[in-house]
mmCIF file of C-alpha atoms and ligand atoms in Angstrom:
data_model
loop_
_atom_site.group_PDB
_atom_site.id
_atom_site.type_symbol
_atom_site.label_atom_id
_atom_site.label_comp_id
_atom_site.label_asym_id
_atom_site.label_seq_id
_atom_site.Cartn_x
_atom_site.Cartn_y
_atom_site.Cartn_z
ATOM 1 C CA UNK A 1 86.648 84.807 73.129
ATOM 2 C CA UNK A 2 87.967 86.880 76.135
ATOM 3 C CA UNK A 3 89.810 90.025 74.967
ATOM 4 C CA UNK A 4 93.950 89.802 75.302
ATOM 5 C CA UNK A 5 95.544 92.011 77.474
ATOM 6 C CA UNK A 6 99.420 93.078 77.496
ATOM 7 C CA UNK A 7 100.336 95.131 80.509
ATOM 8 C CA UNK A 8 103.832 96.596 81.314
ATOM 9 C CA UNK A 9 104.758 96.849 84.945
ATOM 10 C CA UNK A 10 107.614 99.438 85.267
ATOM 11 C CA UNK A 11 108.280 99.060 89.011
ATOM 12 C CA UNK A 12 110.554 101.766 90.018
ATOM 13 C CA UNK A 13 112.083 102.687 86.523
ATOM 14 C CA UNK A 14 111.767 105.928 84.741
ATOM 15 C CA UNK A 15 111.406 109.615 85.283
ATOM 16 C CA UNK A 16 108.801 111.877 83.425
ATOM 17 C CA UNK A 17 110.959 112.880 80.376
ATOM 18 C CA UNK A 18 112.043 109.014 80.063
ATOM 19 C CA UNK A 19 108.461 108.164 80.267
ATOM 20 C CA UNK A 20 107.866 110.756 77.470
ATOM 21 C CA UNK A 21 110.754 109.125 75.323
ATOM 22 C CA UNK A 22 109.197 105.645 75.819
ATOM 23 C CA UNK A 23 105.780 106.588 74.313
ATOM 24 C CA UNK A 24 106.970 108.839 71.593
ATOM 25 C CA UNK A 25 108.616 105.654 70.245
ATOM 26 C CA UNK A 26 106.102 103.029 71.553
ATOM 27 C CA UNK A 27 102.660 104.490 70.094
ATOM 28 C CA UNK A 28 103.403 104.333 66.743
ATOM 29 C CA UNK A 29 105.040 100.767 67.103
ATOM 30 C CA UNK A 30 101.608 99.427 68.149
ATOM 31 C CA UNK A 31 99.091 101.469 66.562
ATOM 32 C CA UNK A 32 98.250 98.596 63.890
ATOM 33 C CA UNK A 33 98.042 95.908 66.841
ATOM 34 C CA UNK A 34 95.346 93.346 66.789
ATOM 35 C CA UNK A 35 92.349 94.021 69.074
ATOM 36 C CA UNK A 36 93.661 93.812 72.362
ATOM 37 C CA UNK A 37 94.010 96.081 75.798
ATOM 38 C CA UNK A 38 97.486 97.440 76.189
ATOM 39 C CA UNK A 39 98.034 99.048 79.701
ATOM 40 C CA UNK A 40 101.328 100.468 80.992
ATOM 41 C CA UNK A 41 101.937 100.786 84.892
ATOM 42 C CA UNK A 42 104.462 103.846 85.570
ATOM 43 C CA UNK A 43 105.688 105.157 88.999
ATOM 44 C CA UNK A 44 103.138 107.591 90.577
ATOM 45 C CA UNK A 45 105.348 110.603 89.653
ATOM 46 C CA UNK A 46 105.043 109.555 85.527
ATOM 47 C CA UNK A 47 101.311 109.297 85.459
ATOM 48 C CA UNK A 48 100.779 112.998 84.517
ATOM 49 C CA UNK A 49 103.323 112.574 81.632
ATOM 50 C CA UNK A 50 101.998 109.373 80.664
ATOM 51 C CA UNK A 51 98.404 109.856 80.640
ATOM 52 C CA UNK A 52 98.912 113.204 78.878
ATOM 53 C CA UNK A 53 101.128 111.604 75.931
ATOM 54 C CA UNK A 54 98.801 108.483 75.851
ATOM 55 C CA UNK A 55 95.383 110.160 75.788
ATOM 56 C CA UNK A 56 94.812 109.786 71.920
ATOM 57 C CA UNK A 57 96.340 106.709 71.227
ATOM 58 C CA UNK A 58 95.082 102.990 72.466
ATOM 59 C CA UNK A 59 97.559 103.072 75.275
ATOM 60 C CA UNK A 60 95.957 103.179 78.724
ATOM 61 C CA UNK A 61 97.763 103.857 81.995
ATOM 62 C CA UNK A 62 97.479 102.599 85.697
ATOM 63 C CA UNK A 63 99.027 102.992 88.935
ATOM 64 C CA UNK A 64 101.273 99.990 90.693
ATOM 65 C CA UNK A 65 99.428 100.123 93.728
ATOM 66 C CA UNK A 66 96.791 102.216 95.961
ATOM 67 C CA UNK A 67 95.646 102.789 99.599
ATOM 68 C CA UNK A 68 92.314 101.702 100.176
ATOM 69 C CA UNK A 69 91.117 104.811 101.791
ATOM 70 C CA UNK A 70 90.097 107.770 99.879
ATOM 71 C CA UNK A 71 92.263 110.578 101.890
ATOM 72 C CA UNK A 72 93.966 111.249 104.772
ATOM 73 C CA UNK A 73 97.023 111.228 107.083
ATOM 74 C CA UNK A 74 98.488 108.282 105.667
ATOM 75 C CA UNK A 75 102.039 109.783 104.599
ATOM 76 C CA UNK A 76 103.148 108.284 101.296
ATOM 77 C CA UNK A 77 100.413 106.668 100.298
ATOM 78 C CA UNK A 78 97.914 107.347 97.174
ATOM 79 C CA UNK A 79 94.299 106.553 96.715
ATOM 80 C CA UNK A 80 92.098 105.543 94.228
ATOM 81 C CA UNK A 81 90.125 108.754 93.556
ATOM 82 C CA UNK A 82 93.549 110.284 93.329
ATOM 83 C CA UNK A 83 94.645 107.889 90.558
ATOM 84 C CA UNK A 84 91.546 108.073 88.712
ATOM 85 C CA UNK A 85 91.691 111.969 89.028
ATOM 86 C CA UNK A 86 95.256 111.751 87.458
ATOM 87 C CA UNK A 87 93.851 110.336 84.487
ATOM 88 C CA UNK A 88 94.406 106.582 85.448
ATOM 89 C CA UNK A 89 92.153 103.685 84.281
ATOM 90 C CA UNK A 90 93.374 100.674 86.134
ATOM 91 C CA UNK A 91 95.616 99.533 88.765
ATOM 92 C CA UNK A 92 97.810 96.752 90.133
ATOM 93 C CA UNK A 93 97.062 95.366 93.521
ATOM 94 C CA UNK A 94 99.008 92.783 95.316
ATOM 95 C CA UNK A 95 102.141 92.277 93.316
ATOM 96 C CA UNK A 96 104.497 89.473 94.831
ATOM 97 C CA UNK A 97 106.955 92.484 95.354
ATOM 98 C CA UNK A 98 104.339 94.605 97.432
ATOM 99 C CA UNK A 99 103.510 90.949 99.144
ATOM 100 C CA UNK A 100 107.000 90.350 99.768
ATOM 101 C CA UNK A 101 108.771 93.943 100.748
ATOM 102 C CA UNK A 102 105.630 95.836 101.804
ATOM 103 C CA UNK A 103 103.988 93.555 104.133
ATOM 104 C CA UNK A 104 100.547 92.906 101.741
ATOM 105 C CA UNK A 105 98.220 90.231 102.521
ATOM 106 C CA UNK A 106 95.009 88.433 101.320
ATOM 107 C CA UNK A 107 93.089 90.943 103.443
ATOM 108 C CA UNK A 108 94.485 93.867 102.285
ATOM 109 C CA UNK A 109 94.479 92.637 98.723
ATOM 110 C CA UNK A 110 90.662 92.273 99.029
ATOM 111 C CA UNK A 111 90.693 95.968 100.778
ATOM 112 C CA UNK A 112 92.239 97.720 97.639
ATOM 113 C CA UNK A 113 90.689 95.708 95.057
ATOM 114 C CA UNK A 114 87.285 96.818 96.518
ATOM 115 C CA UNK A 115 88.808 100.767 96.555
ATOM 116 C CA UNK A 116 90.135 100.244 93.213
ATOM 117 C CA UNK A 117 86.944 99.258 91.834
ATOM 118 C CA UNK A 118 84.741 102.140 93.748
ATOM 119 C CA UNK A 119 86.931 104.915 92.345
ATOM 120 C CA UNK A 120 86.337 103.396 88.928
ATOM 121 C CA UNK A 121 89.510 101.818 88.461
ATOM 122 C CA UNK A 122 90.064 98.142 86.921
ATOM 123 C CA UNK A 123 92.497 96.305 88.976
ATOM 124 C CA UNK A 124 94.461 93.440 87.791
ATOM 125 C CA UNK A 125 94.837 91.476 91.113
ATOM 126 C CA UNK A 126 98.306 89.565 91.170
ATOM 127 C CA UNK A 127 99.005 86.453 93.020
ATOM 128 C CA UNK A 128 101.420 83.248 92.738
ATOM 129 C CA UNK A 129 103.366 80.910 94.546
ATOM 130 C CA UNK A 130 106.934 80.978 96.335
ATOM 131 C CA UNK A 131 109.579 78.608 94.655
ATOM 132 C CA UNK A 132 109.851 76.452 97.868
ATOM 133 C CA UNK A 133 105.966 76.421 97.954
ATOM 134 C CA UNK A 134 106.212 74.653 94.212
ATOM 135 C CA UNK A 135 109.013 72.309 95.250
ATOM 136 C CA UNK A 136 106.669 71.316 98.091
ATOM 137 C CA UNK A 137 103.758 70.746 95.803
ATOM 138 C CA UNK A 138 101.828 73.230 97.396
ATOM 139 C CA UNK A 139 100.943 75.450 94.544
ATOM 140 C CA UNK A 140 97.483 74.566 94.208
ATOM 141 C CA UNK A 141 96.712 75.197 97.969
ATOM 142 C CA UNK A 142 98.916 78.289 97.994
ATOM 143 C CA UNK A 143 96.732 79.883 94.930
ATOM 144 C CA UNK A 144 93.387 78.604 96.763
ATOM 145 C CA UNK A 145 94.386 80.018 99.940
ATOM 146 C CA UNK A 146 94.998 83.688 97.859
ATOM 147 C CA UNK A 147 92.010 83.119 95.992
ATOM 148 C CA UNK A 148 90.057 82.757 99.078
ATOM 149 C CA UNK A 149 91.387 85.420 101.038
ATOM 150 C CA UNK A 150 91.945 88.240 98.400
ATOM 151 C CA UNK A 151 89.173 87.542 95.822
ATOM 152 C CA UNK A 152 86.411 85.205 97.118
ATOM 153 C CA UNK A 153 84.884 87.770 99.533
ATOM 154 C CA UNK A 154 84.123 90.295 96.302
ATOM 155 C CA UNK A 155 80.567 89.987 95.006
ATOM 156 C CA UNK A 156 79.871 88.883 92.029
ATOM 157 C CA UNK A 157 79.690 92.194 90.524
ATOM 158 C CA UNK A 158 82.771 93.436 91.504
ATOM 159 C CA UNK A 159 84.359 89.968 90.445
ATOM 160 C CA UNK A 160 83.031 90.579 87.038
ATOM 161 C CA UNK A 161 85.228 93.814 86.886
ATOM 162 C CA UNK A 162 88.672 92.685 87.770
ATOM 163 C CA UNK A 163 91.477 90.869 85.908
ATOM 164 C CA UNK A 164 94.007 88.053 87.850
ATOM 165 C CA UNK A 165 97.677 88.118 86.824
ATOM 166 C CA UNK A 166 99.167 84.571 87.754
ATOM 167 C CA UNK A 167 102.649 85.290 88.630
ATOM 168 C CA UNK A 168 104.738 82.883 89.914
ATOM 169 C CA UNK A 169 107.434 84.570 92.334
ATOM 170 C CA UNK A 170 110.259 82.187 91.142
ATOM 171 C CA UNK A 171 109.814 83.248 87.386
ATOM 172 C CA UNK A 172 109.783 87.057 88.258
ATOM 173 C CA UNK A 173 112.803 88.793 86.978
ATOM 174 C CA UNK A 174 114.528 85.887 87.046
ATOM 175 C CA UNK A 175 114.808 85.065 83.387
ATOM 176 C CA UNK A 176 113.120 81.627 84.533
ATOM 177 C CA UNK A 177 109.699 81.696 82.803
ATOM 178 C CA UNK A 178 107.190 79.025 83.754
ATOM 179 C CA UNK A 179 106.429 76.542 80.550
ATOM 180 C CA UNK A 180 103.512 77.669 78.755
ATOM 181 C CA UNK A 181 102.190 74.227 80.183
ATOM 182 C CA UNK A 182 102.889 75.017 83.702
ATOM 183 C CA UNK A 183 101.192 78.415 83.673
ATOM 184 C CA UNK A 184 98.216 76.936 81.730
ATOM 185 C CA UNK A 185 98.057 74.305 84.930
ATOM 186 C CA UNK A 186 97.985 77.284 87.200
ATOM 187 C CA UNK A 187 95.535 79.256 85.391
ATOM 188 C CA UNK A 188 93.239 76.036 85.554
ATOM 189 C CA UNK A 189 93.351 75.954 89.152
ATOM 190 C CA UNK A 190 92.318 79.550 89.480
ATOM 191 C CA UNK A 191 89.549 79.342 86.679
ATOM 192 C CA UNK A 192 88.180 75.981 88.535
ATOM 193 C CA UNK A 193 88.242 78.219 91.890
ATOM 194 C CA UNK A 194 86.097 80.917 90.113
ATOM 195 C CA UNK A 195 83.713 78.937 88.298
ATOM 196 C CA UNK A 196 83.237 77.021 91.863
ATOM 197 C CA UNK A 197 82.785 80.082 93.519
ATOM 198 C CA UNK A 198 81.254 82.579 91.013
ATOM 199 C CA UNK A 199 79.634 80.395 88.460
ATOM 200 C CA UNK A 200 82.236 82.322 86.035
ATOM 201 C CA UNK A 201 85.745 83.483 85.060
ATOM 202 C CA UNK A 202 87.536 86.169 84.126
ATOM 203 C CA UNK A 203 90.724 86.807 82.432
ATOM 204 C CA UNK A 204 94.086 85.886 83.683
ATOM 205 C CA UNK A 205 97.435 87.042 82.614
ATOM 206 C CA UNK A 206 100.459 84.910 83.268
ATOM 207 C CA UNK A 207 103.483 87.152 84.606
ATOM 208 C CA UNK A 208 107.186 86.012 85.105
ATOM 209 C CA UNK A 209 110.186 86.845 82.664
ATOM 210 C CA UNK A 210 107.552 87.433 79.715
ATOM 211 C CA UNK A 211 109.739 88.124 76.418
ATOM 212 C CA UNK A 212 109.347 88.617 73.037
ATOM 213 C CA UNK A 213 110.519 85.099 72.292
ATOM 214 C CA UNK A 214 108.228 83.265 74.504
ATOM 215 C CA UNK A 215 104.963 85.556 74.487
ATOM 216 C CA UNK A 216 103.648 83.259 71.511
ATOM 217 C CA UNK A 217 103.799 80.018 73.233
ATOM 218 C CA UNK A 218 102.269 81.431 76.347
ATOM 219 C CA UNK A 219 99.457 83.125 74.188
ATOM 220 C CA UNK A 220 98.852 79.897 72.335
ATOM 221 C CA UNK A 221 97.296 78.311 75.572
ATOM 222 C CA UNK A 222 93.618 78.854 75.398
ATOM 223 C CA UNK A 223 93.838 79.486 79.408
ATOM 224 C CA UNK A 224 95.976 82.732 79.403
ATOM 225 C CA UNK A 225 94.436 85.917 78.229
ATOM 226 C CA UNK A 226 97.572 88.037 78.196
ATOM 227 C CA UNK A 227 101.128 88.893 79.960
ATOM 228 C CA UNK A 228 101.811 91.252 83.010
ATOM 229 C CA UNK A 229 105.416 92.258 81.953
ATOM 230 C CA UNK A 230 108.275 93.520 84.175
ATOM 231 C CA UNK A 231 111.618 94.106 82.468
ATOM 232 C CA UNK A 232 110.829 93.617 78.626
ATOM 233 C CA UNK A 233 108.343 96.651 79.155
ATOM 234 C CA UNK A 234 110.869 98.669 79.664
ATOM 235 C CA UNK A 235 112.203 99.072 76.220
ATOM 236 C CA UNK A 236 109.540 100.507 73.312
ATOM 237 C CA UNK A 237 110.732 97.840 70.977
ATOM 238 C CA UNK A 238 110.631 94.912 73.057
ATOM 239 C CA UNK A 239 107.562 95.596 74.643
ATOM 240 C CA UNK A 240 105.897 96.562 71.169
ATOM 241 C CA UNK A 241 107.155 93.197 69.818
ATOM 242 C CA UNK A 242 105.176 91.418 73.081
ATOM 243 C CA UNK A 243 102.171 93.226 71.851
ATOM 244 C CA UNK A 244 102.543 92.596 68.269
ATOM 245 C CA UNK A 245 103.372 88.863 68.549
HETATM 246 P P1 PGA B 301 109.349 90.357 84.504
HETATM 247 O O1 PGA B 301 108.442 90.854 85.978
HETATM 248 O O2 PGA B 301 108.748 90.141 83.786
HETATM 249 O O3 PGA B 301 110.618 91.227 84.834
HETATM 250 O O4 PGA B 301 109.853 88.649 85.739
HETATM 251 C C1 PGA B 301 106.606 90.620 85.859
HETATM 252 C C2 PGA B 301 106.529 91.093 86.838
HETATM 253 O O5 PGA B 301 106.925 91.558 88.231
HETATM 254 O O6 PGA B 301 105.119 91.596 86.815
#
């Protein structure tokens, strides 16, 4: 049995004061949740507030991306060792918004994943197809290409320490969730690729318009180990309802 993981990606929302208010409400709401990992990914400027308020709780904190270099003249970037020193334990890599708006590729996803692991962070490596790719019946080919470029070059030891998130781009922020069956199909494609390359598989989350009212159906699928939640992770009540589903 793989341990469930419920993750909240706040994207570019919330100030440090709003972060503290969120956790004051959220932490008591999940105090008695079943055995699972709970991780919030706030904007960088909120990480200090988030890690200090969650320190004695069961909630962990992560960065939304990282640079693959440790330091240097790279204005605007944040490195793995910096996130770790700020108290983060996790990091998102290759989120579709990073791929779409900030030029990330499978090659840089691989570099960032290696850098995250080297810094002692647990990466959640995100992938997923566009609507046009799904409609052209190219979902399997796209997922296999993203796996080949971003994940397959890892060593077996590195691979064992990652989590993968399948996030079809047509379901992100659109209110259009993949059905549990569509998500499970995609997870099966990814698990087959993992087993073929590494002889085993790791946790795979689903992401894309996950809400309190669809989490149960998704989690009922054996293939799905958890969720990466955007919009519905911004409110303590709705993210707690997802964690406590
Ligand atoms: P959403 O975002 O839940 O708002 O669709 C998911 C994500 O981008 O990780």
